[in-house]
mmCIF file of C-alpha atoms in Angstrom:
data_model
loop_
_atom_site.group_PDB
_atom_site.id
_atom_site.type_symbol
_atom_site.label_atom_id
_atom_site.label_comp_id
_atom_site.label_asym_id
_atom_site.label_seq_id
_atom_site.Cartn_x
_atom_site.Cartn_y
_atom_site.Cartn_z
ATOM 1 C CA UNK A 1 -61.878 113.140 -83.487
ATOM 2 C CA UNK A 2 -61.568 115.201 -80.337
ATOM 3 C CA UNK A 3 -59.458 118.393 -80.625
ATOM 4 C CA UNK A 4 -58.572 120.621 -77.753
ATOM 5 C CA UNK A 5 -56.416 123.732 -78.168
ATOM 6 C CA UNK A 6 -55.034 125.206 -74.907
ATOM 7 C CA UNK A 7 -54.012 128.823 -75.583
ATOM 8 C CA UNK A 8 -51.434 131.011 -73.834
ATOM 9 C CA UNK A 9 -50.583 128.755 -70.863
ATOM 10 C CA UNK A 10 -47.279 128.728 -69.114
ATOM 11 C CA UNK A 11 -45.938 125.293 -69.994
ATOM 12 C CA UNK A 12 -43.625 123.551 -67.493
ATOM 13 C CA UNK A 13 -42.233 120.227 -68.588
ATOM 14 C CA UNK A 14 -40.724 117.256 -66.817
ATOM 15 C CA UNK A 15 -37.254 118.929 -66.788
ATOM 16 C CA UNK A 16 -38.922 121.914 -65.008
ATOM 17 C CA UNK A 17 -38.330 124.115 -67.992
ATOM 18 C CA UNK A 18 -40.794 126.916 -68.373
ATOM 19 C CA UNK A 19 -42.333 128.118 -71.660
ATOM 20 C CA UNK A 20 -44.612 131.138 -71.235
ATOM 21 C CA UNK A 21 -47.433 132.018 -73.529
ATOM 22 C CA UNK A 22 -47.427 128.613 -75.163
ATOM 23 C CA UNK A 23 -50.306 126.810 -77.110
ATOM 24 C CA UNK A 24 -50.703 123.102 -77.070
ATOM 25 C CA UNK A 25 -52.962 121.200 -79.320
ATOM 26 C CA UNK A 26 -54.308 117.829 -78.048
ATOM 27 C CA UNK A 27 -55.943 115.471 -80.573
ATOM 28 C CA UNK A 28 -57.533 112.221 -79.489
ATOM 29 C CA UNK A 29 -55.397 112.070 -76.392
ATOM 30 C CA UNK A 30 -52.052 112.888 -78.098
ATOM 31 C CA UNK A 31 -50.144 116.060 -78.289
ATOM 32 C CA UNK A 32 -50.394 117.174 -81.885
ATOM 33 C CA UNK A 33 -48.637 120.498 -81.727
ATOM 34 C CA UNK A 34 -46.795 122.847 -79.389
ATOM 35 C CA UNK A 35 -45.914 126.449 -80.202
ATOM 36 C CA UNK A 36 -47.024 130.067 -80.067
ATOM 37 C CA UNK A 37 -50.163 131.327 -81.705
ATOM 38 C CA UNK A 38 -51.020 127.934 -83.204
ATOM 39 C CA UNK A 39 -53.730 127.994 -85.945
ATOM 40 C CA UNK A 40 -57.188 127.113 -84.771
ATOM 41 C CA UNK A 41 -58.156 123.587 -86.178
ATOM 42 C CA UNK A 42 -61.682 122.970 -87.351
ATOM 43 C CA UNK A 43 -64.061 121.750 -84.699
ATOM 44 C CA UNK A 44 -61.526 122.376 -81.940
ATOM 45 C CA UNK A 45 -62.493 123.222 -78.284
ATOM 46 C CA UNK A 46 -60.656 126.286 -77.128
ATOM 47 C CA UNK A 47 -59.384 126.657 -73.548
ATOM 48 C CA UNK A 48 -58.103 130.138 -72.825
ATOM 49 C CA UNK A 49 -55.302 129.594 -70.325
ATOM 50 C CA UNK A 50 -53.758 132.955 -69.641
ATOM 51 C CA UNK A 51 -52.360 132.867 -66.070
ATOM 52 C CA UNK A 52 -52.605 129.040 -65.871
ATOM 53 C CA UNK A 53 -49.976 126.448 -65.647
ATOM 54 C CA UNK A 54 -49.853 123.402 -67.973
ATOM 55 C CA UNK A 55 -47.788 120.657 -66.520
ATOM 56 C CA UNK A 56 -47.324 116.877 -66.221
ATOM 57 C CA UNK A 57 -50.355 115.290 -64.490
ATOM 58 C CA UNK A 58 -49.911 114.821 -60.634
ATOM 59 C CA UNK A 59 -49.037 111.488 -59.062
ATOM 60 C CA UNK A 60 -50.282 110.765 -55.470
ATOM 61 C CA UNK A 61 -48.325 108.037 -53.481
ATOM 62 C CA UNK A 62 -50.841 107.596 -50.710
ATOM 63 C CA UNK A 63 -54.470 107.071 -51.562
ATOM 64 C CA UNK A 64 -57.091 104.831 -50.005
ATOM 65 C CA UNK A 65 -60.339 103.444 -51.610
ATOM 66 C CA UNK A 66 -62.783 100.971 -50.338
ATOM 67 C CA UNK A 67 -62.706 98.460 -53.139
ATOM 68 C CA UNK A 68 -62.661 95.603 -52.516
ATOM 69 C CA UNK A 69 -64.831 95.202 -49.399
ATOM 70 C CA UNK A 70 -65.752 98.891 -48.572
ATOM 71 C CA UNK A 71 -67.168 100.167 -51.815
ATOM 72 C CA UNK A 72 -69.610 102.433 -49.895
ATOM 73 C CA UNK A 73 -66.666 104.505 -48.916
ATOM 74 C CA UNK A 74 -65.026 104.734 -52.400
ATOM 75 C CA UNK A 75 -64.972 102.482 -55.424
ATOM 76 C CA UNK A 76 -62.356 102.672 -58.133
ATOM 77 C CA UNK A 77 -64.574 104.643 -60.458
ATOM 78 C CA UNK A 78 -65.423 107.322 -57.864
ATOM 79 C CA UNK A 79 -61.740 107.317 -56.720
ATOM 80 C CA UNK A 80 -60.613 107.992 -60.390
ATOM 81 C CA UNK A 81 -63.208 110.636 -60.762
ATOM 82 C CA UNK A 82 -62.098 112.647 -57.582
ATOM 83 C CA UNK A 83 -58.472 112.128 -58.519
ATOM 84 C CA UNK A 84 -58.962 113.436 -62.038
ATOM 85 C CA UNK A 85 -60.725 116.478 -60.650
ATOM 86 C CA UNK A 86 -57.675 117.107 -58.480
ATOM 87 C CA UNK A 87 -55.305 116.843 -61.497
ATOM 88 C CA UNK A 88 -53.968 113.613 -60.398
ATOM 89 C CA UNK A 89 -53.424 111.240 -63.302
ATOM 90 C CA UNK A 90 -51.609 108.437 -61.433
ATOM 91 C CA UNK A 91 -51.739 107.149 -57.893
ATOM 92 C CA UNK A 92 -50.579 104.496 -55.577
ATOM 93 C CA UNK A 93 -53.515 102.598 -54.009
ATOM 94 C CA UNK A 94 -52.885 101.541 -50.338
ATOM 95 C CA UNK A 95 -53.779 97.939 -49.490
ATOM 96 C CA UNK A 96 -56.052 98.907 -46.622
ATOM 97 C CA UNK A 97 -59.018 97.030 -48.045
ATOM 98 C CA UNK A 98 -61.047 93.946 -47.100
ATOM 99 C CA UNK A 99 -59.472 91.693 -47.814
ATOM 100 C CA UNK A 100 -56.036 93.433 -47.959
ATOM 101 C CA UNK A 101 -54.159 93.280 -51.246
ATOM 102 C CA UNK A 102 -51.857 90.494 -50.298
ATOM 103 C CA UNK A 103 -51.879 88.168 -53.340
ATOM 104 C CA UNK A 104 -51.337 88.089 -57.069
ATOM 105 C CA UNK A 105 -55.038 87.585 -57.790
ATOM 106 C CA UNK A 106 -55.965 90.781 -55.784
ATOM 107 C CA UNK A 107 -53.329 92.946 -57.509
ATOM 108 C CA UNK A 108 -54.531 91.587 -60.960
ATOM 109 C CA UNK A 109 -58.078 92.486 -59.967
ATOM 110 C CA UNK A 110 -57.217 96.027 -59.171
ATOM 111 C CA UNK A 111 -55.150 96.451 -62.354
ATOM 112 C CA UNK A 112 -57.759 94.975 -64.648
ATOM 113 C CA UNK A 113 -60.613 96.884 -63.080
ATOM 114 C CA UNK A 114 -58.830 100.161 -63.373
ATOM 115 C CA UNK A 115 -57.395 99.683 -66.906
ATOM 116 C CA UNK A 116 -59.833 101.854 -68.651
ATOM 117 C CA UNK A 117 -60.003 104.600 -66.130
ATOM 118 C CA UNK A 118 -58.556 108.037 -66.777
ATOM 119 C CA UNK A 119 -56.280 107.722 -63.785
ATOM 120 C CA UNK A 120 -53.471 105.086 -63.671
ATOM 121 C CA UNK A 121 -54.104 103.159 -60.425
ATOM 122 C CA UNK A 122 -51.055 101.339 -59.154
ATOM 123 C CA UNK A 123 -52.028 98.980 -56.403
ATOM 124 C CA UNK A 124 -49.411 98.605 -53.565
ATOM 125 C CA UNK A 125 -49.176 94.986 -52.178
ATOM 126 C CA UNK A 126 -48.900 94.212 -48.539
ATOM 127 C CA UNK A 127 -45.504 93.443 -47.007
ATOM 128 C CA UNK A 128 -46.920 90.773 -44.764
ATOM 129 C CA UNK A 129 -49.600 88.215 -45.367
ATOM 130 C CA UNK A 130 -53.006 89.776 -44.644
ATOM 131 C CA UNK A 131 -51.119 92.714 -42.963
ATOM 132 C CA UNK A 132 -50.612 90.524 -39.866
ATOM 133 C CA UNK A 133 -46.958 91.477 -39.633
ATOM 134 C CA UNK A 134 -45.931 87.828 -39.115
ATOM 135 C CA UNK A 135 -44.721 86.398 -42.551
ATOM 136 C CA UNK A 136 -43.900 87.861 -45.955
ATOM 137 C CA UNK A 137 -46.772 87.964 -48.428
ATOM 138 C CA UNK A 138 -46.370 86.873 -52.197
ATOM 139 C CA UNK A 139 -44.036 89.801 -52.975
ATOM 140 C CA UNK A 140 -42.588 88.584 -56.186
ATOM 141 C CA UNK A 141 -45.814 87.276 -57.568
ATOM 142 C CA UNK A 142 -47.547 90.571 -56.784
ATOM 143 C CA UNK A 143 -44.800 92.564 -58.386
ATOM 144 C CA UNK A 144 -45.231 90.416 -61.569
ATOM 145 C CA UNK A 145 -48.970 91.140 -61.420
ATOM 146 C CA UNK A 146 -48.332 94.977 -61.300
ATOM 147 C CA UNK A 147 -47.512 95.894 -57.712
ATOM 148 C CA UNK A 148 -44.644 98.514 -57.835
ATOM 149 C CA UNK A 149 -44.004 98.810 -54.095
ATOM 150 C CA UNK A 150 -45.147 97.015 -50.939
ATOM 151 C CA UNK A 151 -46.640 98.432 -47.602
ATOM 152 C CA UNK A 152 -48.751 97.300 -44.724
ATOM 153 C CA UNK A 153 -50.629 100.516 -45.173
ATOM 154 C CA UNK A 154 -51.584 102.219 -42.019
ATOM 155 C CA UNK A 155 -50.426 99.179 -39.936
ATOM 156 C CA UNK A 156 -46.882 99.598 -38.799
ATOM 157 C CA UNK A 157 -44.653 96.553 -39.297
ATOM 158 C CA UNK A 158 -43.379 95.897 -35.774
ATOM 159 C CA UNK A 159 -41.310 92.761 -36.535
ATOM 160 C CA UNK A 160 -37.827 93.995 -37.501
ATOM 161 C CA UNK A 161 -36.887 90.633 -38.916
ATOM 162 C CA UNK A 162 -39.842 90.580 -41.308
ATOM 163 C CA UNK A 163 -38.983 94.191 -42.388
ATOM 164 C CA UNK A 164 -35.349 93.324 -42.842
ATOM 165 C CA UNK A 165 -36.250 90.295 -45.047
ATOM 166 C CA UNK A 166 -38.689 92.362 -47.074
ATOM 167 C CA UNK A 167 -36.012 94.972 -47.783
ATOM 168 C CA UNK A 168 -33.588 92.326 -48.875
ATOM 169 C CA UNK A 169 -35.965 90.292 -50.940
ATOM 170 C CA UNK A 170 -37.483 93.264 -52.830
ATOM 171 C CA UNK A 171 -34.095 94.624 -53.733
ATOM 172 C CA UNK A 172 -33.572 91.607 -56.013
ATOM 173 C CA UNK A 173 -36.380 92.584 -58.356
ATOM 174 C CA UNK A 174 -36.272 96.355 -58.065
ATOM 175 C CA UNK A 175 -39.376 97.078 -55.882
ATOM 176 C CA UNK A 176 -39.524 99.400 -52.981
ATOM 177 C CA UNK A 177 -40.784 99.068 -49.387
ATOM 178 C CA UNK A 178 -43.015 101.818 -48.030
ATOM 179 C CA UNK A 179 -42.809 102.164 -44.265
ATOM 180 C CA UNK A 180 -45.567 103.698 -42.153
ATOM 181 C CA UNK A 181 -43.398 104.679 -39.147
ATOM 182 C CA UNK A 182 -45.030 104.126 -35.888
ATOM 183 C CA UNK A 183 -43.949 102.183 -32.850
ATOM 184 C CA UNK A 184 -47.343 100.923 -31.719
ATOM 185 C CA UNK A 185 -46.260 100.124 -28.200
ATOM 186 C CA UNK A 186 -45.342 103.839 -27.854
ATOM 187 C CA UNK A 187 -48.437 105.116 -29.628
ATOM 188 C CA UNK A 188 -50.759 102.922 -27.821
ATOM 189 C CA UNK A 189 -53.760 103.682 -29.903
ATOM 190 C CA UNK A 190 -53.566 107.430 -28.895
ATOM 191 C CA UNK A 191 -55.567 109.796 -30.941
ATOM 192 C CA UNK A 192 -53.789 113.139 -30.772
ATOM 193 C CA UNK A 193 -50.218 114.459 -30.631
ATOM 194 C CA UNK A 194 -48.795 114.209 -27.099
ATOM 195 C CA UNK A 195 -48.272 117.647 -25.681
ATOM 196 C CA UNK A 196 -50.162 120.661 -24.336
ATOM 197 C CA UNK A 197 -53.250 120.182 -26.488
ATOM 198 C CA UNK A 198 -53.641 116.472 -25.533
ATOM 199 C CA UNK A 199 -53.298 117.484 -21.928
ATOM 200 C CA UNK A 200 -55.852 120.258 -22.232
ATOM 201 C CA UNK A 201 -58.290 117.954 -24.063
ATOM 202 C CA UNK A 202 -57.798 115.096 -21.567
ATOM 203 C CA UNK A 203 -56.956 112.670 -24.447
ATOM 204 C CA UNK A 204 -54.070 110.205 -24.469
ATOM 205 C CA UNK A 205 -51.206 111.531 -26.612
ATOM 206 C CA UNK A 206 -49.270 109.880 -29.433
ATOM 207 C CA UNK A 207 -45.744 111.152 -29.015
ATOM 208 C CA UNK A 208 -43.617 112.022 -32.048
ATOM 209 C CA UNK A 209 -41.094 109.612 -30.552
ATOM 210 C CA UNK A 210 -43.374 106.811 -31.695
ATOM 211 C CA UNK A 211 -42.674 107.799 -35.219
ATOM 212 C CA UNK A 212 -39.027 108.634 -34.779
ATOM 213 C CA UNK A 213 -38.118 105.303 -33.196
ATOM 214 C CA UNK A 214 -39.438 103.325 -36.196
ATOM 215 C CA UNK A 215 -37.770 105.642 -38.698
ATOM 216 C CA UNK A 216 -34.457 105.130 -36.892
ATOM 217 C CA UNK A 217 -34.955 101.406 -36.964
ATOM 218 C CA UNK A 218 -35.905 101.209 -40.559
ATOM 219 C CA UNK A 219 -33.047 103.546 -41.760
ATOM 220 C CA UNK A 220 -30.681 101.132 -40.032
ATOM 221 C CA UNK A 221 -32.279 98.065 -41.682
ATOM 222 C CA UNK A 222 -32.201 99.818 -45.125
ATOM 223 C CA UNK A 223 -28.514 100.553 -44.631
ATOM 224 C CA UNK A 224 -27.767 97.036 -43.391
ATOM 225 C CA UNK A 225 -29.492 95.448 -46.478
ATOM 226 C CA UNK A 226 -28.384 98.251 -48.818
ATOM 227 C CA UNK A 227 -31.955 98.559 -49.962
ATOM 228 C CA UNK A 228 -34.130 101.533 -50.750
ATOM 229 C CA UNK A 229 -36.856 102.491 -48.352
ATOM 230 C CA UNK A 230 -39.661 105.093 -48.464
ATOM 231 C CA UNK A 231 -41.349 106.622 -45.387
ATOM 232 C CA UNK A 232 -44.951 107.462 -45.806
ATOM 233 C CA UNK A 233 -46.559 110.600 -44.168
ATOM 234 C CA UNK A 234 -43.801 111.648 -41.700
ATOM 235 C CA UNK A 235 -45.027 114.378 -39.350
ATOM 236 C CA UNK A 236 -42.241 115.482 -36.881
ATOM 237 C CA UNK A 237 -39.212 117.710 -36.931
ATOM 238 C CA UNK A 238 -37.008 114.936 -35.596
ATOM 239 C CA UNK A 239 -38.231 112.679 -38.371
ATOM 240 C CA UNK A 240 -37.167 115.180 -40.954
ATOM 241 C CA UNK A 241 -33.743 115.423 -39.332
ATOM 242 C CA UNK A 242 -33.229 111.765 -39.126
ATOM 243 C CA UNK A 243 -34.028 111.366 -42.930
ATOM 244 C CA UNK A 244 -31.860 114.394 -43.733
ATOM 245 C CA UNK A 245 -28.915 112.803 -41.886
ATOM 246 C CA UNK A 246 -29.617 109.426 -43.656
ATOM 247 C CA UNK A 247 -29.552 110.932 -47.111
ATOM 248 C CA UNK A 248 -26.365 112.765 -46.252
ATOM 249 C CA UNK A 249 -24.747 109.343 -45.500
ATOM 250 C CA UNK A 250 -25.835 108.002 -48.906
ATOM 251 C CA UNK A 251 -28.626 105.654 -47.604
ATOM 252 C CA UNK A 252 -31.383 105.258 -50.299
ATOM 253 C CA UNK A 253 -34.130 106.894 -48.306
ATOM 254 C CA UNK A 254 -37.153 108.839 -49.621
ATOM 255 C CA UNK A 255 -40.242 110.160 -47.867
ATOM 256 C CA UNK A 256 -43.452 111.972 -48.262
ATOM 257 C CA UNK A 257 -45.651 114.273 -46.172
ATOM 258 C CA UNK A 258 -49.458 114.686 -46.154
ATOM 259 C CA UNK A 259 -50.697 118.010 -47.473
ATOM 260 C CA UNK A 260 -52.799 118.631 -44.364
ATOM 261 C CA UNK A 261 -49.749 118.390 -42.046
ATOM 262 C CA UNK A 262 -48.290 121.338 -43.989
ATOM 263 C CA UNK A 263 -51.205 123.698 -43.033
ATOM 264 C CA UNK A 264 -52.787 122.361 -39.834
ATOM 265 C CA UNK A 265 -51.504 121.882 -36.350
ATOM 266 C CA UNK A 266 -52.853 120.223 -33.127
ATOM 267 C CA UNK A 267 -54.716 123.413 -32.192
ATOM 268 C CA UNK A 268 -57.288 122.454 -34.899
ATOM 269 C CA UNK A 269 -58.535 119.734 -32.376
ATOM 270 C CA UNK A 270 -59.601 122.105 -29.822
ATOM 271 C CA UNK A 271 -63.205 121.840 -31.041
ATOM 272 C CA UNK A 272 -63.209 118.069 -30.884
ATOM 273 C CA UNK A 273 -64.127 117.936 -34.640
ATOM 274 C CA UNK A 274 -63.443 114.358 -35.669
ATOM 275 C CA UNK A 275 -62.746 115.520 -39.274
ATOM 276 C CA UNK A 276 -59.356 116.644 -37.973
ATOM 277 C CA UNK A 277 -58.595 113.132 -36.547
ATOM 278 C CA UNK A 278 -55.813 111.858 -38.780
ATOM 279 C CA UNK A 279 -53.006 109.431 -38.477
ATOM 280 C CA UNK A 280 -50.237 110.293 -37.855
ATOM 281 C CA UNK A 281 -51.869 113.053 -35.725
ATOM 282 C CA UNK A 282 -51.535 116.794 -36.424
ATOM 283 C CA UNK A 283 -48.523 117.954 -34.490
ATOM 284 C CA UNK A 284 -46.996 121.365 -33.461
ATOM 285 C CA UNK A 285 -46.203 124.536 -35.254
ATOM 286 C CA UNK A 286 -42.463 123.644 -34.875
ATOM 287 C CA UNK A 287 -43.064 120.363 -36.622
ATOM 288 C CA UNK A 288 -45.059 122.061 -39.403
ATOM 289 C CA UNK A 289 -42.237 124.502 -40.006
ATOM 290 C CA UNK A 290 -39.673 121.668 -40.003
ATOM 291 C CA UNK A 291 -41.829 119.820 -42.647
ATOM 292 C CA UNK A 292 -41.824 122.938 -44.871
ATOM 293 C CA UNK A 293 -38.085 123.216 -44.378
ATOM 294 C CA UNK A 294 -37.678 119.528 -45.439
ATOM 295 C CA UNK A 295 -39.639 120.174 -48.576
ATOM 296 C CA UNK A 296 -37.517 123.221 -49.381
ATOM 297 C CA UNK A 297 -34.111 121.375 -49.016
ATOM 298 C CA UNK A 298 -35.470 118.203 -50.776
ATOM 299 C CA UNK A 299 -35.260 116.107 -47.582
ATOM 300 C CA UNK A 300 -38.934 115.444 -48.260
ATOM 301 C CA UNK A 301 -39.398 114.182 -51.737
ATOM 302 C CA UNK A 302 -43.103 114.268 -52.213
ATOM 303 C CA UNK A 303 -46.497 115.590 -50.887
ATOM 304 C CA UNK A 304 -49.468 113.244 -50.773
ATOM 305 C CA UNK A 305 -53.167 113.608 -50.187
ATOM 306 C CA UNK A 306 -53.538 110.565 -47.796
ATOM 307 C CA UNK A 307 -57.080 110.400 -49.195
ATOM 308 C CA UNK A 308 -59.028 108.224 -46.668
ATOM 309 C CA UNK A 309 -62.785 108.226 -47.382
ATOM 310 C CA UNK A 310 -65.352 107.232 -44.617
ATOM 311 C CA UNK A 311 -69.147 107.114 -44.548
ATOM 312 C CA UNK A 312 -70.741 109.746 -42.222
ATOM 313 C CA UNK A 313 -71.452 107.157 -39.538
ATOM 314 C CA UNK A 314 -67.648 106.609 -39.060
ATOM 315 C CA UNK A 315 -67.070 110.272 -38.443
ATOM 316 C CA UNK A 316 -70.226 111.604 -36.823
ATOM 317 C CA UNK A 317 -69.191 110.155 -33.492
ATOM 318 C CA UNK A 318 -67.481 111.278 -30.385
ATOM 319 C CA UNK A 319 -63.953 111.978 -30.967
ATOM 320 C CA UNK A 320 -62.539 108.819 -29.450
ATOM 321 C CA UNK A 321 -64.629 106.492 -31.475
ATOM 322 C CA UNK A 322 -64.339 108.270 -34.934
ATOM 323 C CA UNK A 323 -62.256 106.774 -37.675
ATOM 324 C CA UNK A 324 -58.968 108.273 -38.751
ATOM 325 C CA UNK A 325 -58.537 110.196 -42.016
ATOM 326 C CA UNK A 326 -59.877 112.747 -44.365
ATOM 327 C CA UNK A 327 -60.473 112.840 -48.028
ATOM 328 C CA UNK A 328 -57.928 114.943 -49.891
ATOM 329 C CA UNK A 329 -57.610 114.289 -53.637
ATOM 330 C CA UNK A 330 -59.237 117.558 -54.667
ATOM 331 C CA UNK A 331 -57.748 119.656 -51.927
ATOM 332 C CA UNK A 332 -54.154 118.623 -52.582
ATOM 333 C CA UNK A 333 -53.261 121.361 -54.871
ATOM 334 C CA UNK A 334 -54.876 124.230 -53.009
ATOM 335 C CA UNK A 335 -53.304 122.990 -49.726
ATOM 336 C CA UNK A 336 -49.778 122.991 -51.041
ATOM 337 C CA UNK A 337 -50.470 126.490 -52.491
ATOM 338 C CA UNK A 338 -51.702 127.530 -49.084
ATOM 339 C CA UNK A 339 -48.577 126.045 -47.564
ATOM 340 C CA UNK A 340 -46.467 128.443 -49.804
ATOM 341 C CA UNK A 341 -44.944 125.989 -52.370
ATOM 342 C CA UNK A 342 -43.808 127.562 -55.534
ATOM 343 C CA UNK A 343 -45.123 126.403 -58.912
ATOM 344 C CA UNK A 344 -41.775 124.681 -59.496
ATOM 345 C CA UNK A 345 -41.969 122.749 -56.297
ATOM 346 C CA UNK A 346 -45.540 121.844 -56.771
ATOM 347 C CA UNK A 347 -44.733 120.200 -60.036
ATOM 348 C CA UNK A 348 -41.630 118.562 -58.554
ATOM 349 C CA UNK A 349 -43.241 117.195 -55.316
ATOM 350 C CA UNK A 350 -46.710 116.371 -56.983
ATOM 351 C CA UNK A 351 -45.780 115.119 -60.389
ATOM 352 C CA UNK A 352 -42.115 114.242 -60.847
ATOM 353 C CA UNK A 353 -40.607 112.844 -57.648
ATOM 354 C CA UNK A 354 -43.613 110.535 -56.958
ATOM 355 C CA UNK A 355 -43.133 108.887 -60.245
ATOM 356 C CA UNK A 356 -39.521 108.442 -59.675
ATOM 357 C CA UNK A 357 -40.143 106.726 -56.356
ATOM 358 C CA UNK A 358 -42.583 104.266 -58.006
ATOM 359 C CA UNK A 359 -40.217 103.743 -60.980
ATOM 360 C CA UNK A 360 -42.666 105.192 -63.434
ATOM 361 C CA UNK A 361 -41.619 107.035 -66.550
ATOM 362 C CA UNK A 362 -42.039 110.870 -66.471
ATOM 363 C CA UNK A 363 -44.701 112.265 -68.871
ATOM 364 C CA UNK A 364 -43.200 113.674 -71.962
ATOM 365 C CA UNK A 365 -44.672 117.017 -73.147
ATOM 366 C CA UNK A 366 -43.715 116.703 -76.847
ATOM 367 C CA UNK A 367 -45.508 116.372 -80.216
ATOM 368 C CA UNK A 368 -46.520 112.871 -80.849
ATOM 369 C CA UNK A 369 -46.596 111.838 -77.165
ATOM 370 C CA UNK A 370 -49.569 110.804 -75.173
ATOM 371 C CA UNK A 371 -51.091 113.729 -73.297
ATOM 372 C CA UNK A 372 -50.690 113.188 -69.486
ATOM 373 C CA UNK A 373 -51.383 116.823 -68.465
ATOM 374 C CA UNK A 374 -52.886 119.012 -65.864
ATOM 375 C CA UNK A 375 -53.912 122.636 -66.280
ATOM 376 C CA UNK A 376 -54.393 124.659 -63.182
ATOM 377 C CA UNK A 377 -54.926 128.247 -62.194
ATOM 378 C CA UNK A 378 -52.959 128.968 -59.012
ATOM 379 C CA UNK A 379 -55.045 132.118 -58.277
ATOM 380 C CA UNK A 380 -58.560 130.937 -59.084
ATOM 381 C CA UNK A 381 -60.899 130.960 -56.090
ATOM 382 C CA UNK A 382 -63.416 128.190 -55.483
ATOM 383 C CA UNK A 383 -65.510 126.447 -52.763
ATOM 384 C CA UNK A 384 -65.007 122.837 -51.827
ATOM 385 C CA UNK A 385 -68.540 121.692 -50.937
ATOM 386 C CA UNK A 386 -71.214 119.044 -51.697
ATOM 387 C CA UNK A 387 -71.503 120.367 -55.295
ATOM 388 C CA UNK A 388 -67.746 120.261 -56.123
ATOM 389 C CA UNK A 389 -66.795 117.175 -54.197
ATOM 390 C CA UNK A 390 -66.447 114.241 -56.554
ATOM 391 C CA UNK A 391 -65.721 111.591 -53.887
ATOM 392 C CA UNK A 392 -68.368 109.273 -52.453
ATOM 393 C CA UNK A 393 -67.437 110.432 -49.067
ATOM 394 C CA UNK A 394 -67.435 113.841 -47.478
ATOM 395 C CA UNK A 395 -65.148 113.470 -44.413
ATOM 396 C CA UNK A 396 -63.051 116.667 -44.782
ATOM 397 C CA UNK A 397 -62.594 119.577 -42.382
ATOM 398 C CA UNK A 398 -62.385 121.730 -45.470
ATOM 399 C CA UNK A 399 -66.050 121.300 -46.431
ATOM 400 C CA UNK A 400 -67.332 124.775 -47.193
ATOM 401 C CA UNK A 401 -63.941 126.301 -47.317
ATOM 402 C CA UNK A 402 -63.027 128.764 -49.993
ATOM 403 C CA UNK A 403 -59.624 127.800 -51.678
ATOM 404 C CA UNK A 404 -57.213 129.548 -53.858
ATOM 405 C CA UNK A 405 -55.901 127.237 -56.780
ATOM 406 C CA UNK A 406 -57.909 125.137 -59.003
ATOM 407 C CA UNK A 407 -57.498 122.431 -61.663
ATOM 408 C CA UNK A 408 -59.253 123.556 -64.807
ATOM 409 C CA UNK A 409 -58.464 120.685 -67.202
ATOM 410 C CA UNK A 410 -56.678 117.281 -67.229
ATOM 411 C CA UNK A 411 -55.952 114.652 -69.802
ATOM 412 C CA UNK A 412 -54.698 111.097 -69.504
ATOM 413 C CA UNK A 413 -55.442 107.820 -71.104
ATOM 414 C CA UNK A 414 -57.307 109.669 -73.903
ATOM 415 C CA UNK A 415 -59.853 110.913 -71.349
ATOM 416 C CA UNK A 416 -60.560 114.474 -70.199
ATOM 417 C CA UNK A 417 -61.605 116.297 -67.157
ATOM 418 C CA UNK A 418 -62.841 119.898 -67.741
ATOM 419 C CA UNK A 419 -63.982 122.169 -64.989
ATOM 420 C CA UNK A 420 -67.594 122.976 -65.057
ATOM 421 C CA UNK A 421 -68.281 126.697 -64.874
#
């Protein structure tokens, strides 16, 4: 029997109610007692948590792995290990695999392979067959197998008719479409934001308009079909405004933003470091400020890691040939702290709203309930490096960076993560 007593934490529950100086006893993965100055049980592990926050485990809506097909980038086990170390106890797995997750059998494979992991991995099925954008995939069958939502991942769905039919069809069984908003004919395989920096670097620019055109289209399609839609990793000021206006009209729109877009701008690319090459690209300070404002007024519902692992040979190349993406599971919390989010907003945007978007129940912090918890210290300083990185890959511009804000402990599925001193 495993007993863990967390002492003197500030407990914040799924209703965002705060309880300072609270003890929580977890026994074999269940919450056994909550109160102040709880008696110390025999053979219990003590975690002194003065100054730390105990909250529902985080949920990440945008995570990539390599399995199946690219296990050298990240398999499900290493993905769960890195997520757990970042306080993430549930995640939505993008279908950017080989083959893509476009059938009932593939969704079932992910669900069964991940069943015993500490992190609840929810595979997202593709909207179109093999992500080709031409015909709908087996949406209902995948939903029956465990797919809670559908997306073509980092491939924008150019065919408006296919998107419209997907929105209408999934409405019938309560699933949601995730849209990666990019007009590929406008973006034209460009690698950086179109503007002063792209001109200075001599690189073709990807205009924010490419994102905004697709958001405008998909908002109209969602309104036409009276279906909910979720926009993944929005990045521009105009995108925020479009979604704000759609919400004001009562259209069922939600969206998220990648944590790195909250702290980085296109100026980070001046050194041609391919670790800053992401999709959508880093944009301007004006865009960054608009994203923060969108979080503050709840236009933006969630913050995601957009964890995208790559082997070194995919990043140690000249900028134009390098792959897009960075790993981000363990840096999600410190980046939102760096961006200035309050504790309340962190729990709302990292734990509660993502689960609502996926249709998952919110973790209950009450006696007798299964423990789905994260304990983090918002003031702890630590270095993200080869020793602390739990991912198989290391493609991050933050390698060697000292962060403020660290996960100390997590519990889910009767499994535990404890920070090693």
